[in-house]
Coordinates of C-alpha atoms in Angstrom, one line a residue:
X265 CA 11.7 -24.2 33.3
X266 CA 12.2 -23.8 29.6
X267 CA 15.1 -25.9 28.2
X268 CA 17.9 -23.8 26.8
X269 CA 19.9 -24.6 23.7
X270 CA 23.5 -23.4 23.3
X271 CA 23.9 -24.3 19.6
X272 CA 24.5 -20.9 17.9
X273 CA 25.3 -21.7 14.3
X274 CA 23.4 -21.5 11.0
X275 CA 24.2 -22.2 7.4
X276 CA 23.6 -20.3 4.2
X277 CA 24.1 -22.3 1.0
X278 CA 26.1 -24.9 2.9
X279 CA 28.4 -22.3 4.5
X280 CA 28.4 -22.4 8.4
X281 CA 28.2 -19.1 10.2
X282 CA 28.6 -18.4 13.9
X283 CA 25.9 -16.2 15.4
X284 CA 27.1 -13.2 17.3
X285 CA 26.2 -13.0 21.0
X286 CA 22.8 -11.3 21.9
X287 CA 22.2 -9.1 24.8
X288 CA 19.4 -10.3 27.2
X289 CA 15.8 -9.5 26.1
X290 CA 12.8 -10.5 24.1
X291 CA 13.4 -10.6 20.3
X292 CA 10.3 -10.6 18.1
X293 CA 11.5 -12.1 14.8
X294 CA 9.7 -11.9 11.5
X295 CA 9.9 -15.1 9.4
X296 CA 9.0 -15.8 5.7
X297 CA 5.3 -15.9 4.7
X298 CA 5.9 -18.6 2.2
X299 CA 9.3 -18.4 0.4
X300 CA 11.9 -19.4 3.0
X301 CA 14.5 -17.4 1.0
X302 CA 12.9 -14.3 2.4
X303 CA 14.4 -14.8 5.8
X304 CA 16.9 -12.0 6.8
X305 CA 20.5 -12.6 8.0
X306 CA 19.7 -10.8 11.2
X307 CA 16.7 -13.1 11.8
X308 CA 18.9 -16.1 11.3
X309 CA 21.5 -14.8 13.7
X310 CA 18.9 -14.1 16.3
X311 CA 17.2 -17.5 16.0
X312 CA 20.5 -19.3 16.1
X313 CA 22.0 -17.2 18.9
X314 CA 19.1 -17.0 21.4
X315 CA 18.9 -19.1 24.5
X316 CA 15.3 -20.0 24.0
X317 CA 13.3 -20.1 20.7
X318 CA 9.5 -19.8 21.2
X319 CA 7.1 -20.4 18.3
X320 CA 3.4 -21.0 17.4
X321 CA 3.8 -24.5 15.9
X322 CA 7.1 -26.4 16.4
X323 CA 6.4 -28.4 13.2
X324 CA 6.2 -25.3 11.1
X325 CA 9.2 -23.7 12.7
X326 CA 11.2 -26.9 12.3
X327 CA 11.0 -26.6 8.5
X328 CA 12.7 -23.2 8.8
X329 CA 15.4 -24.5 11.2
X330 CA 16.2 -27.5 9.0
X331 CA 16.5 -25.3 5.9
X332 CA 19.3 -23.2 7.6
X333 CA 20.8 -26.1 9.7
X334 CA 19.9 -24.4 13.0
X335 CA 20.0 -26.9 15.9
X336 CA 17.4 -25.4 18.2
X337 CA 14.6 -27.1 20.0
X338 CA 11.6 -24.8 19.6
X339 CA 9.3 -24.2 22.5
X340 CA 5.6 -23.9 21.8
X341 CA 3.9 -20.7 22.7
X342 CA 0.4 -20.2 21.2
X343 CA -3.2 -19.2 21.8
X344 CA -4.0 -22.3 23.8
X345 CA -1.0 -22.3 26.2
X346 CA -0.1 -18.6 26.3
X347 CA -0.7 -18.1 30.0
X348 CA 1.3 -21.1 31.2
X349 CA 4.0 -20.9 28.6
X350 CA 4.2 -17.1 29.0
X351 CA 5.0 -17.5 32.7
X352 CA 7.9 -19.8 31.9
X353 CA 9.3 -17.5 29.2
X354 CA 9.0 -14.5 31.6
X355 CA 10.9 -16.5 34.2
X356 CA 13.7 -17.0 31.7
X357 CA 13.7 -13.4 30.7
X358 CA 13.9 -12.3 34.4
X359 CA 17.0 -14.5 34.7
X360 CA 18.7 -12.5 31.9
X361 CA 18.2 -15.0 29.1
X362 CA 17.6 -14.2 25.5
X363 CA 14.2 -15.3 24.1
X364 CA 13.3 -15.2 20.4
X365 CA 9.7 -15.3 19.5
X366 CA 8.6 -16.3 15.9
X367 CA 5.2 -16.8 14.4
X368 CA 4.3 -19.5 11.9
X369 CA 4.7 -16.9 9.1
X370 CA 5.3 -13.2 9.0
X371 CA 5.7 -10.7 11.8
X372 CA 5.0 -11.8 15.4
X373 CA 2.1 -10.0 17.2
X374 CA 0.0 -9.7 14.0
X375 CA -2.9 -12.1 14.6
X376 CA -1.1 -14.2 17.3
X377 CA -0.8 -14.0 21.1
X378 CA 2.7 -12.6 21.0
X379 CA 1.5 -9.1 22.0
X380 CA 0.7 -10.5 25.5
X381 CA 4.3 -11.6 26.0
X382 CA 5.6 -8.3 24.7
X383 CA 3.3 -6.4 27.1
X384 CA 4.5 -8.6 30.0
X385 CA 8.1 -8.0 29.1
X386 CA 7.6 -4.2 28.8
X387 CA 5.9 -4.1 32.2
X388 CA 8.8 -6.0 33.7
X389 CA 11.3 -3.5 32.1
X390 CA 12.7 -6.2 29.9
X391 CA 14.2 -5.1 26.6
X392 CA 12.0 -5.8 23.6
X393 CA 13.7 -5.9 20.2
X394 CA 11.8 -6.1 16.9
X395 CA 13.6 -8.0 14.1
X396 CA 11.7 -6.9 11.0
X397 CA 11.1 -8.9 7.8
X398 CA 8.3 -10.4 5.8
X399 CA 4.7 -9.1 6.2
X400 CA 1.8 -10.3 4.2
X401 CA -0.2 -7.0 4.4
X402 CA 2.8 -5.0 3.2
X403 CA 3.6 -7.5 0.4
X404 CA 0.0 -7.3 -0.8
X405 CA 0.0 -3.5 -0.7
X406 CA 3.2 -3.3 -2.7
X407 CA 1.8 -5.6 -5.5
X408 CA -1.8 -4.5 -5.6
X409 CA -1.4 -1.1 -7.2
X410 CA -3.8 0.6 -4.7
X411 CA -3.0 3.9 -2.9
X412 CA -0.3 3.2 -0.3
X413 CA 0.2 6.6 1.3
X414 CA -2.2 5.7 4.0
X415 CA -3.5 2.2 4.9
X416 CA -5.3 0.4 7.7
X417 CA -4.7 -3.2 8.6
X418 CA -8.0 -4.4 10.1
X419 CA -7.2 -8.1 10.6
X420 CA -9.9 -10.7 10.1
X421 CA -13.5 -9.6 9.5
X422 CA -16.2 -11.3 11.7
X423 CA -17.5 -14.6 10.4
X424 CA -21.2 -13.8 10.7
X425 CA -22.8 -11.8 7.9
X426 CA -24.4 -9.1 10.0
X427 CA -21.3 -8.5 12.1
X428 CA -19.2 -8.5 9.0
X429 CA -21.4 -5.8 7.4
X430 CA -21.4 -3.7 10.6
X431 CA -17.6 -3.7 10.7
X432 CA -17.4 -2.7 7.1
X433 CA -19.8 0.1 7.7
X434 CA -17.6 1.3 10.6
X435 CA -14.6 1.4 8.2
X436 CA -16.5 2.8 5.2
X437 CA -15.3 6.4 5.5
X438 CA -11.7 5.7 6.5
X439 CA -9.6 7.7 4.0
X440 CA -7.1 4.9 3.5
X441 CA -6.6 1.5 1.8
X442 CA -8.1 -1.2 3.9
X443 CA -6.2 -4.5 4.4
X444 CA -7.9 -7.7 5.7
X445 CA -6.8 -11.3 6.2
X446 CA -9.4 -13.6 4.7
X447 CA -9.9 -17.4 4.4
X448 CA -10.6 -19.0 1.0
X449 CA -14.0 -20.3 2.0
X450 CA -15.3 -16.9 3.0
X451 CA -13.8 -14.6 0.4
X452 CA -16.9 -14.7 -1.9
X453 CA -19.2 -13.7 1.0
X454 CA -16.8 -11.0 2.1
X455 CA -16.6 -9.5 -1.4
X456 CA -20.4 -9.6 -1.8
X457 CA -20.8 -7.8 1.6
X458 CA -18.1 -5.3 0.8
X459 CA -19.5 -4.5 -2.6
X460 CA -22.9 -3.8 -1.1
X461 CA -21.8 -1.9 2.0
X462 CA -18.9 0.1 0.5
X463 CA -20.2 0.5 -3.1
X464 CA -19.4 -1.8 -6.0
X465 CA -17.2 0.7 -7.9
X466 CA -14.6 0.9 -5.1
X467 CA -11.3 -0.6 -6.3
X468 CA -9.9 -3.7 -4.6
X469 CA -7.4 -6.6 -5.0
X470 CA -7.5 -10.2 -3.9
X471 CA -3.9 -11.2 -3.1
X472 CA -3.4 -14.9 -2.7
X473 CA -0.5 -17.2 -1.7
X474 CA 1.9 -14.3 -1.5
X475 CA 5.6 -15.2 -2.2
X476 CA 4.6 -18.8 -3.0
X477 CA 4.6 -20.7 -6.3
X478 CA 0.9 -19.9 -7.0
X479 CA 1.0 -16.3 -6.0
X480 CA -1.9 -14.4 -7.7
X481 CA -3.2 -10.8 -7.7
X482 CA -6.7 -10.2 -9.0
X483 CA -7.5 -6.5 -9.3
X484 CA -10.8 -4.8 -10.1
X485 CA -13.8 -3.1 -8.6
X486 CA -15.5 -4.8 -5.6
X487 CA -18.5 -5.6 -7.9
X488 CA -16.3 -7.2 -10.5
X489 CA -14.4 -9.3 -7.9
X490 CA -17.6 -10.3 -6.2
X491 CA -18.9 -11.7 -9.5
X492 CA -15.6 -13.4 -10.2
X493 CA -15.4 -15.2 -6.9
X494 CA -19.1 -16.0 -6.4
X495 CA -18.9 -19.5 -7.8
X496 CA -15.1 -20.1 -7.7
X497 CA -13.3 -22.7 -5.6
X498 CA -10.4 -20.9 -3.8
X499 CA -7.4 -22.3 -2.0
X500 CA -4.6 -20.7 -0.1
X501 CA -4.0 -17.7 2.2
X502 CA -5.6 -14.4 1.2
X503 CA -5.0 -10.7 1.8
X504 CA -8.0 -8.6 0.7
X505 CA -7.2 -4.9 -0.1
X506 CA -9.9 -2.3 -0.6
X507 CA -9.0 1.1 -1.9
X508 CA -10.1 4.3 -0.1
X509 CA -13.5 6.0 -0.8
X510 CA -13.6 7.3 -4.3
X511 CA -13.0 11.0 -4.8
X512 CA -15.2 13.0 -7.1
X513 CA -18.7 14.6 -7.2
X514 CA -21.4 12.8 -5.2
X515 CA -24.3 11.5 -7.2
X516 CA -27.2 14.0 -7.5
X517 CA -29.5 13.6 -4.6
X518 CA -32.6 13.7 -6.9
X519 CA -31.1 11.0 -9.1
X520 CA -30.5 8.8 -6.1
X521 CA -34.0 9.2 -4.8
X522 CA -35.4 8.4 -8.2
X523 CA -33.3 5.3 -8.5
X524 CA -34.3 4.1 -5.0
X525 CA -38.0 4.5 -5.8
X526 CA -37.6 2.7 -9.1
X527 CA -35.7 -0.2 -7.5
X528 CA -38.1 -0.4 -4.4
X529 CA -41.0 -0.9 -6.8
X530 CA -39.2 -4.0 -8.3
X531 CA -37.6 -5.7 -5.3
X532 CA -37.5 -5.8 -1.4
X533 CA -35.9 -2.8 0.3
X534 CA -32.7 -4.5 1.4
X535 CA -32.1 -5.8 -2.1
X536 CA -33.0 -2.4 -3.6
X537 CA -30.4 -0.7 -1.3
X538 CA -27.8 -3.2 -2.3
X539 CA -28.4 -2.7 -6.0
X540 CA -28.4 1.1 -5.5
X541 CA -25.0 0.9 -3.7
X542 CA -23.6 -1.0 -6.7
X543 CA -24.8 1.6 -9.2
X544 CA -24.0 4.7 -7.2
X545 CA -20.9 3.7 -5.2
X546 CA -22.7 5.0 -2.0
X547 CA -22.8 2.9 1.2
X548 CA -25.6 0.4 1.3
X549 CA -26.6 1.2 4.9
X550 CA -27.0 4.9 4.0
X551 CA -29.1 4.1 1.0
X552 CA -31.2 1.6 3.0
X553 CA -32.0 4.3 5.7
X554 CA -32.9 6.7 2.9
X555 CA -35.2 4.2 1.4
X556 CA -37.0 3.6 4.7
X557 CA -37.4 7.3 5.2
X558 CA -39.0 7.6 1.7
X559 CA -41.4 4.8 2.6
X560 CA -42.3 6.5 5.9
X561 CA -42.8 9.8 4.1

């Protein structure tokens, strides 16, 4: 059985506040992605007022609790113990308890196992309540200056180069801004792949350490950003945004064919297709297939 904690107070700027009672259910609480000041009043009330507080990493959540003088004992629920811990949390929910689930940063269920608990709760007819707040993809979208009328959050790209390029190819024609989480040691390879697969002229933004002291936005074409990050040491958490396919007239088919023939005479087919993608903005895979067809012809 998960231990309950009946302390239901929190503090803002040294002023103690009593949390209002919560009705039974599972509360999915968004927490700050860096700046602890981004927490919402409703989130603090929910965390302080719940019977059980579940989190990814108790050490990370403890920093948030200490900041607002919340005397809760967080209960670990993460990828490696989700099955066993989830059973205990569901047992508490079935008894009419209030369970609040937080992630290490941002909104629960985005790149964490919380969706499993939410599915179990819904299947058991337990009330599920979202407590909205900070979100890294939305913060990046707001600051990047790319089209925001339609966007697709696609999580993490695969780690291996071929799988990464295949996934980018699948997304190449989506008429929306694409949002990815990316690690600092892979951002250079990802930008190179995106530039070749999606076309180097496509606009993009690398959004790093959002809401933190060293927050940075770097904006430009995929080709420009790939060149910028190719030999740069990067630290911190990253959201990569890639604008939708560029509107406008397609390159003349005859010009594309002539360019492919010229490049193929100077370099291997794969490299020629990549270079043609940078110069025309057309998908690398499409150009590679066209080049193979030319050679077969």
